[in-house]
Structures are given as C-alpha cells and as structure tokens.
Short mmCIF file of C-alpha atoms in Angstrom, two decimals:
data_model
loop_
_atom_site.label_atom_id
_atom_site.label_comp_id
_atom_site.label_asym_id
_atom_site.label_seq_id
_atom_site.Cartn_x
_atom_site.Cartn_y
_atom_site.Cartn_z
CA UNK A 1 38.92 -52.71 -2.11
CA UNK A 2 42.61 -53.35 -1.38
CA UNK A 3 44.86 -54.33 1.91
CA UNK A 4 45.30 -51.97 4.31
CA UNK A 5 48.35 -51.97 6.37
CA UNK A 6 47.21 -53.22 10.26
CA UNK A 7 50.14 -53.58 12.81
CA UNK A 8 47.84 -54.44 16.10
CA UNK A 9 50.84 -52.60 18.77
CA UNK A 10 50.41 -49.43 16.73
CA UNK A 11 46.69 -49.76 16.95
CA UNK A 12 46.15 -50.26 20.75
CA UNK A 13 49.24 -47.54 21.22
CA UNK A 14 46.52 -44.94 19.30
CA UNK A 15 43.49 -46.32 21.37
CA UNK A 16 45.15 -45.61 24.24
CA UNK A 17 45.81 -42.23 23.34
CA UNK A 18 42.09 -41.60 22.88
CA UNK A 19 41.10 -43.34 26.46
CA UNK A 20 44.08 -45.25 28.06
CA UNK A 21 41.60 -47.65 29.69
CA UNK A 22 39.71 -48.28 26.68
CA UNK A 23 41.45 -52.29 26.03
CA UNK A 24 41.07 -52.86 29.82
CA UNK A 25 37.32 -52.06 29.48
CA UNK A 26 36.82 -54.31 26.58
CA UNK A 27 38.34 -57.27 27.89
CA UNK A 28 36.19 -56.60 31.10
CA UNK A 29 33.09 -56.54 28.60
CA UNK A 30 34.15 -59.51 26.50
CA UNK A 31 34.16 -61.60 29.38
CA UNK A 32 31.29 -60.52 30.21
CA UNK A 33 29.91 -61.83 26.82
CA UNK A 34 31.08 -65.31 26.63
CA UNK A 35 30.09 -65.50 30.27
CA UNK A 36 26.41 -65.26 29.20
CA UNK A 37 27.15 -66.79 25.64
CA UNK A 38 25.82 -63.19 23.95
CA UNK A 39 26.17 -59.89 23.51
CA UNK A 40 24.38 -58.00 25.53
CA UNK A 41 25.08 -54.17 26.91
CA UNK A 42 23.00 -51.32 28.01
CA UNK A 43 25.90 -49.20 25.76
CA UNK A 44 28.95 -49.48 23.72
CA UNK A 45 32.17 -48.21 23.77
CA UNK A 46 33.81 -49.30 20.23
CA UNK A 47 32.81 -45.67 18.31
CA UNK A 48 35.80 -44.32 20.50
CA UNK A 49 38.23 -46.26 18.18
CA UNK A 50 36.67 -45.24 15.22
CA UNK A 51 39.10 -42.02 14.61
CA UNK A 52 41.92 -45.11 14.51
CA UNK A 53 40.28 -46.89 12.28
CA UNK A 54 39.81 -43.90 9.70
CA UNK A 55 43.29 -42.56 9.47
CA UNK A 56 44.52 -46.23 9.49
CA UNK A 57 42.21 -46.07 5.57
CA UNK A 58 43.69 -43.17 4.80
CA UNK A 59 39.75 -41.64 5.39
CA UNK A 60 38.18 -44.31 2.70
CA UNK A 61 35.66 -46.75 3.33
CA UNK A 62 37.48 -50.06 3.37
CA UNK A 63 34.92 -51.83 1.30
CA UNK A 64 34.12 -49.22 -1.82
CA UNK A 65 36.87 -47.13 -1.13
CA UNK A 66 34.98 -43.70 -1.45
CA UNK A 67 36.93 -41.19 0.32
CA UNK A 68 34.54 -39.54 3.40
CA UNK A 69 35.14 -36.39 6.17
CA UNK A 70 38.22 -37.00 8.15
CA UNK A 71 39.77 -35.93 11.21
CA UNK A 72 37.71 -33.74 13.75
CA UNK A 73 34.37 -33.83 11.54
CA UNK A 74 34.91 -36.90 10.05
CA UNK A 75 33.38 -39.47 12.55
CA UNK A 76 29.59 -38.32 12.25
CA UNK A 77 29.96 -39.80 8.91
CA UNK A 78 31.19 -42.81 9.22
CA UNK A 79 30.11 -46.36 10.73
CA UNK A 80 32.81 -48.33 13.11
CA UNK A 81 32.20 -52.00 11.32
CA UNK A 82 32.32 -55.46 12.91
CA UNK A 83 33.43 -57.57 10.30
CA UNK A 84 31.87 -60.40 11.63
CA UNK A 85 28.37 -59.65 13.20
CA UNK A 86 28.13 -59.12 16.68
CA UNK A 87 24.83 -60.34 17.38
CA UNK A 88 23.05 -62.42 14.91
CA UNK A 89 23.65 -63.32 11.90
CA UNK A 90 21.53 -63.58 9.03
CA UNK A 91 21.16 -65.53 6.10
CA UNK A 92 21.99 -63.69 2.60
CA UNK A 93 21.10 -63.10 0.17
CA UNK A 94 17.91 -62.27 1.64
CA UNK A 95 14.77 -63.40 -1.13
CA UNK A 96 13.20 -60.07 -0.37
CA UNK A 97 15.59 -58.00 -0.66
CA UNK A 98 18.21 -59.90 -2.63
CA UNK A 99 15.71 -61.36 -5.29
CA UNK A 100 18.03 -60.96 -8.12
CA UNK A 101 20.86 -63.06 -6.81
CA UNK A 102 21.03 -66.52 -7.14
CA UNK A 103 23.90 -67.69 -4.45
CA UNK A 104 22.86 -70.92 -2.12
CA UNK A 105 24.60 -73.03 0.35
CA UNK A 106 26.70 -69.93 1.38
CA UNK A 107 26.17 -70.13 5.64
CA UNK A 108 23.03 -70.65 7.85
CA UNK A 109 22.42 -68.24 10.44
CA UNK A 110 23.17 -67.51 13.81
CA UNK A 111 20.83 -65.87 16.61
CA UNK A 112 23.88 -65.52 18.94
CA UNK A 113 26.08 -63.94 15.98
CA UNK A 114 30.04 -63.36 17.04
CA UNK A 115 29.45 -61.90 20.56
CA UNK A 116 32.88 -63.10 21.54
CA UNK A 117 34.47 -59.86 18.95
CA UNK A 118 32.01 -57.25 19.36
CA UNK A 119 35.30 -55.91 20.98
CA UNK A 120 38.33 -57.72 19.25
CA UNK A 121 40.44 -55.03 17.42
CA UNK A 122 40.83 -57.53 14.14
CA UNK A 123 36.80 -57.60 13.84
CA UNK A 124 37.22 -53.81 13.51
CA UNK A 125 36.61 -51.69 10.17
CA UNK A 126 35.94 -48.04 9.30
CA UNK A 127 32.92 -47.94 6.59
CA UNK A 128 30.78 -45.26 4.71
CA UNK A 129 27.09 -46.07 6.08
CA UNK A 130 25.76 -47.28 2.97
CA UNK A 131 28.07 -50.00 2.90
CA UNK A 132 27.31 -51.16 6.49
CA UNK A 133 23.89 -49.77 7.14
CA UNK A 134 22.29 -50.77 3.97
CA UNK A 135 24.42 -53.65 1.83
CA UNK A 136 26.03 -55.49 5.21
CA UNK A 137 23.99 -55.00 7.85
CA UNK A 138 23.46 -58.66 9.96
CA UNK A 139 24.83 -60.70 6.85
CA UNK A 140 28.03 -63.11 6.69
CA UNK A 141 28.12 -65.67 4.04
CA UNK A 142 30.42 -68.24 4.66
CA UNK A 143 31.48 -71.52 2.74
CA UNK A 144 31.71 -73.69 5.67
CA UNK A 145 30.22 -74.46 9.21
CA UNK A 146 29.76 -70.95 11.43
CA UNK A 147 31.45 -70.23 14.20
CA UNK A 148 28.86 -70.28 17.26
CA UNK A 149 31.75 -69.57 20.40
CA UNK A 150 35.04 -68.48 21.45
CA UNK A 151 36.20 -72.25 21.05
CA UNK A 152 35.47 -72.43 17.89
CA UNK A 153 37.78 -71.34 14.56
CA UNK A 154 37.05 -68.85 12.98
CA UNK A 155 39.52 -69.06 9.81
CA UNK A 156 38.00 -72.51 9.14
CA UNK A 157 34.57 -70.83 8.24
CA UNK A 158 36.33 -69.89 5.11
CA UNK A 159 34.47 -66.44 4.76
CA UNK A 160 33.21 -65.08 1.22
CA UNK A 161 34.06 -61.37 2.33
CA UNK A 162 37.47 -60.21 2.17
CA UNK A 163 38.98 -58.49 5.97
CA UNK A 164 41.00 -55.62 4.35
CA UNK A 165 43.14 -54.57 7.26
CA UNK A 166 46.42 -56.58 7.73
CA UNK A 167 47.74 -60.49 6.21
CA UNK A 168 45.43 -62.62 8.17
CA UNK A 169 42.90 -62.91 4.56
CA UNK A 170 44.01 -62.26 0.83
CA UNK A 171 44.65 -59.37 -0.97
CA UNK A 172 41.39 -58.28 -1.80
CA UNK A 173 42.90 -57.17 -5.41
CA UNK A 174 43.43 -60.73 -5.05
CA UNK A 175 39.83 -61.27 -5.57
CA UNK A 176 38.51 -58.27 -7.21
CA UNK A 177 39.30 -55.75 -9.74
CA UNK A 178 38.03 -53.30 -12.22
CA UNK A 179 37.45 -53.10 -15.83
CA UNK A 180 36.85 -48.82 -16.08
CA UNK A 181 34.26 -48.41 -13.56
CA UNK A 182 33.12 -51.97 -13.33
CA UNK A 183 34.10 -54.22 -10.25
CA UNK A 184 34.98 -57.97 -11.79
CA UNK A 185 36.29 -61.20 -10.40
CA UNK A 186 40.27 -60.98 -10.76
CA UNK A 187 39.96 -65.10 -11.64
CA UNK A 188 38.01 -65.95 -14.18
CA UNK A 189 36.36 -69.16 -12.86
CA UNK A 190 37.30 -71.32 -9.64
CA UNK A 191 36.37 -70.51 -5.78
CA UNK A 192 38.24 -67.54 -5.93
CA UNK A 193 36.23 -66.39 -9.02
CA UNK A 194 33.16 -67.02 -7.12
CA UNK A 195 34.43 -65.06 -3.81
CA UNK A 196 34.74 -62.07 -6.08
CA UNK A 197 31.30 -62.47 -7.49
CA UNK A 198 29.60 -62.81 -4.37
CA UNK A 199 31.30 -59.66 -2.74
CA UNK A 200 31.07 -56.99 -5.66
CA UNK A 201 27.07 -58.19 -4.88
CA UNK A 202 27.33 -58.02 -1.86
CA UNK A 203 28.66 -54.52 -1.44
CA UNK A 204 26.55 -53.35 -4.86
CA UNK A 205 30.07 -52.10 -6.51
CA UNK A 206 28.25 -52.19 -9.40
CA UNK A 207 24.91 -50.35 -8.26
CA UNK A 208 25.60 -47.60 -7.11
CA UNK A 209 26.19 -44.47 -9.08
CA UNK A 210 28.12 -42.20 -7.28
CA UNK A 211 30.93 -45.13 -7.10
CA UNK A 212 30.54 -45.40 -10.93
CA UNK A 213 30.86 -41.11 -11.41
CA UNK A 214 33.89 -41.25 -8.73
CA UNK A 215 35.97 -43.87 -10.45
CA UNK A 216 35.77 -42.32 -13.70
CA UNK A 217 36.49 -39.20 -12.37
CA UNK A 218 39.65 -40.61 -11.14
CA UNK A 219 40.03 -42.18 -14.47
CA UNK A 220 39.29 -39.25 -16.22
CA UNK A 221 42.55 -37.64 -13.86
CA UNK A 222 44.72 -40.28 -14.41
CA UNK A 223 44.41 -40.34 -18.00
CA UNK A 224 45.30 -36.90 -18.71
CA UNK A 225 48.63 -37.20 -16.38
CA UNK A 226 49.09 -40.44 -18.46
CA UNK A 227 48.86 -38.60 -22.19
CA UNK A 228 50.83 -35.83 -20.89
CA UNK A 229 53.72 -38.50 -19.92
CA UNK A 230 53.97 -40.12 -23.18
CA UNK A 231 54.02 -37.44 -24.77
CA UNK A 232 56.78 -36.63 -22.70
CA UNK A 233 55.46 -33.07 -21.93
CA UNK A 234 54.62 -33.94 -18.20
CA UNK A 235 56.31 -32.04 -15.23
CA UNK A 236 58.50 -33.05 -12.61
CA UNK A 237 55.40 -32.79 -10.51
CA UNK A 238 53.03 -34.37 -13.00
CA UNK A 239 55.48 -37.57 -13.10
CA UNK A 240 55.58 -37.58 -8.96
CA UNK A 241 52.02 -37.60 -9.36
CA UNK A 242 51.84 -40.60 -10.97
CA UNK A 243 54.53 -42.73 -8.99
CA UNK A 244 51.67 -42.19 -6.20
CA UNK A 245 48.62 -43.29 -7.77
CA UNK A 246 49.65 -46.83 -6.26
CA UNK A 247 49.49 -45.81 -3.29
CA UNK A 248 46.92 -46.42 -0.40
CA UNK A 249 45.63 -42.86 -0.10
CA UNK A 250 44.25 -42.70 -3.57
CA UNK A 251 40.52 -43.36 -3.77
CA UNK A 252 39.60 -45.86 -5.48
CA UNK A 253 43.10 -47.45 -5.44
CA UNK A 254 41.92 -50.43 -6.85
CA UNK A 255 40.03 -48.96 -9.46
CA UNK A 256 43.11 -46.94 -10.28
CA UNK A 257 45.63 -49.19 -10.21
CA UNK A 258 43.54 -51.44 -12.52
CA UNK A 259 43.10 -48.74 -15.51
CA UNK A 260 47.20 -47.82 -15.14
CA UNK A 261 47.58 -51.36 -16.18
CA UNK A 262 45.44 -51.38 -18.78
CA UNK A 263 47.55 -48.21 -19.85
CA UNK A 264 50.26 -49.79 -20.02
CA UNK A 265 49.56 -53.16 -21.88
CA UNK A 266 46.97 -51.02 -24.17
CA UNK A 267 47.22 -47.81 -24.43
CA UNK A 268 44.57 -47.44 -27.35
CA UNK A 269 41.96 -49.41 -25.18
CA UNK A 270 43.18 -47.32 -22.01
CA UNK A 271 42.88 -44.11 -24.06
CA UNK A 272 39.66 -45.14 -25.73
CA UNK A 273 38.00 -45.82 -21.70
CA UNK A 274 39.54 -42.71 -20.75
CA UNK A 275 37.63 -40.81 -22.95
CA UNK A 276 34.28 -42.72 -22.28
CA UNK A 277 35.18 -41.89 -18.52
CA UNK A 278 35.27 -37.97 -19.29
CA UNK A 279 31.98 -38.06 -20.43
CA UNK A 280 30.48 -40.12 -18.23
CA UNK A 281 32.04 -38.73 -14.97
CA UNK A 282 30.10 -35.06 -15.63
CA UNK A 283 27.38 -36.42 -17.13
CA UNK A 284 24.09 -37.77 -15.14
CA UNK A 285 22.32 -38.75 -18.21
CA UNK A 286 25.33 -41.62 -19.24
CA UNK A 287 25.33 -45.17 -18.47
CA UNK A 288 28.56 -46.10 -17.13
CA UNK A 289 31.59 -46.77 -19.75
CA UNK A 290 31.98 -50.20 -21.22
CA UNK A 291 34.87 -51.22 -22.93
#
C-alpha cells in the first residue's frame, strides 16, 4: 500500500468529463440522505467515477496493490470502494469468520453506517474485489467513538485503516512494509505498530498467494537489474529502469521499494532473498521466502 497522489479539482474536472452533472446529482442525493438520517436509493450512480479512480492508481488496487484491467475493459473488474461504509457498519474481526485474530476494543457498530459519504469524493477508492468483496466488506475498526452523522468528526475516530489517496491520513509505508514477500509493521511496537498489524489482517497481505507469487516476481525482476548494475554491466535502459521502480506505477511499489533498500544496506541478504524469490515466484509447490 502506498499514497496516492489526490488533488480533489483534478478529480471533479475528470468526473465531469464522464457526466458533467454527475457532482450536481450527488449533492442532490446526499441531501437526500442526511434528510432521512440513511442511505437509502432505488440505484447508484458512484460506478460512473470508477474509470477516475483507476487511472488516478495507476490501474492497482489501492490496498494490495495488484495491478488489474485498465482503461475500456478495465471496470468489470474492479470494485468502486467507500472507505468508510455506507450503510452499516460491522464489528471486526468477526468470531466466525475472523477466529484467528485476537484484536478487541477496536469500534462498535453502526446500523446507519456513513450514509452522509456514500457520495463524498474523499470516501472514494478503486479496489480489486477480493479486497472489498471478501476482506472489507461492512467492516471499519476504529480506536475511538464512531461517527453516527454529518455533525460529527470524522478524523477524531482515529481509524485503524490507512485512506491511500491524498495527505489527509499517513503514508501508509508509514505503517506498513515488506520483508521479501511478507507485509510487516514499519514500527516495531507502539500504536502505530499496532495499526500496521491490524491492517496487513485485515486485508490478508499475508494470505493470499497470488500477492505472495506477484511480489517475488517483481523481486525476482528487480534483482537481476540490480546484479547487472553492480556489476556495472547494466544499460542505459537497464539503469532508467531502475530510477523508476520508486515510482507509483510499479506494482507492488511498496513491496519494491522495500527489497531496493534492503539492496542497498545488504546486498548479501538482498541477493540471498532474491534468489529464494526466483524459486518461489514459478513454483506452486514453495512456501513463500523467509529471510
């Protein structure tokens, strides 16, 4: 997971491309929703902004950071997220589903949820359906009292989850980042620790395979353009190739940016993962690497 950059004028100006009365309509139906203190509509209109939402992630889901379909294709695939739920909320972790996690005092629930920003552009993310659909779903854990109107503050909830797009929450790589494959807290102890812990569970990071395969095949990538520059027989191209891998578009950024570091404050260890990332990125048979 890492920041996205969100500038709100640019966001509305592409909305507006896609239906120029698309903001006017939403305020019309968030009135409409405090009004009767819930959300309640026959239909929605927010999957029109989705497009926005995906180039503004460079086509990544802005929780694991998989790469999906973009442009004409691409929407089918993905699921237009309200960060905060829209309807009810849920208390998590759930003791049927969530029966190996331990958290408690973490937010009660809500049956009226956020109705107030089932159309507020900051509530908005682009994510692969797993993430939303399966590990999110009606769940916000919070450390403080919930939100239950438009009155109320929603920055004093002090949320557990991590908004990607924009300033208005920390870096996520503030919170999390990755040892090979693995998803860790980026403090060792303290709140902070504990907001890392409780959203690498939250999103399964570490459960799901095919995030596991895809950030060692990205390790497996970057450490050959890495051996090949030390050894100083890397091309012009080679060496552009690795001024980018900081950049936004690279899936798995995170992961990424993580394992150049290690490269360069220990390149044995680096080289050593690297290798264990080879193998395990091709092979279905492998646990993942573990330094």
């Amino acid at each position: 997971m890492i920041r996205h950059q969100f500038d709100i004028a640019a966001v509305e100006e592409a909305i507006a491309e896609l239906d120029a009365n698309w903001l006017k309509k939403a305020r019309k139906r968030t009135a409409k929703f405090i009004a009767q203190k819930a959300y309640k509509e026959a239909s929605s209109i927010w999957s029109t902004v989705k497009p926005v939402y995906m180039r503004l992630q460079h086509d990544k889901c802005v929780f694991c950071e998989q790469r999906l379909e973009g442009g004409a294709y691409g929407p089918v695939t993905w699921d237009l997220e309200h960060f905060r739920p829209k309807s009810n909320v849920e208390i998590w972790p759930d003791p049927t589903r969530h029966s190996d996690l331990t958290y408690a005092n973490i937010g009660t629930a809500s049956a009226s949820g956020y109705y107030w920003l089932a159309y507020e552009l900051r509530n908005y993310a682009a994510s692969c359906k797993v993430c939303n659909s399966i590990f999110k779903l009606n769940w916000f854990p919070i450390a403080a009292v919930r939100a239950l109107s438009e009155t109320d503050a929603v920055d004093q909830e002090h949320a557990f989850l991590c908004y990607p797009l924009g300033e208005g929450d920390l870096d996520p790589e503030e919170l999390i980042t990755f040892t090979l494959t693995t998803a860790v807290p980026t403090h060792r102890e303290g709140p902070l620790n504990l907001r890392g812990r409780i959203i690498i569970d939250f999103f399964g990071l570490n459960k799901r395979d095919t995030l596991h395969r895809d950030r060692a095949q990205m390790i497996g990538s970057i450490g050959m353009l890495l051996e090949e520059r030390d050894r100083g027989t890397a091309s012009a191209e080679k060496l552009e190739a690795i001024e980018q891998l900081n950049g936004p578009h690279v899936p798995h950024a995170a992961c990424v940016r993580a394992f150049k570091r290690l490269w360069e404050v220990d390149a044995v260890a680096a080289r050593r993962g690297y290798e264990m990332c080879l193998a395990y990125g091709f092979d279905l048979s492998r646990a993942p690497p573990d330094l």
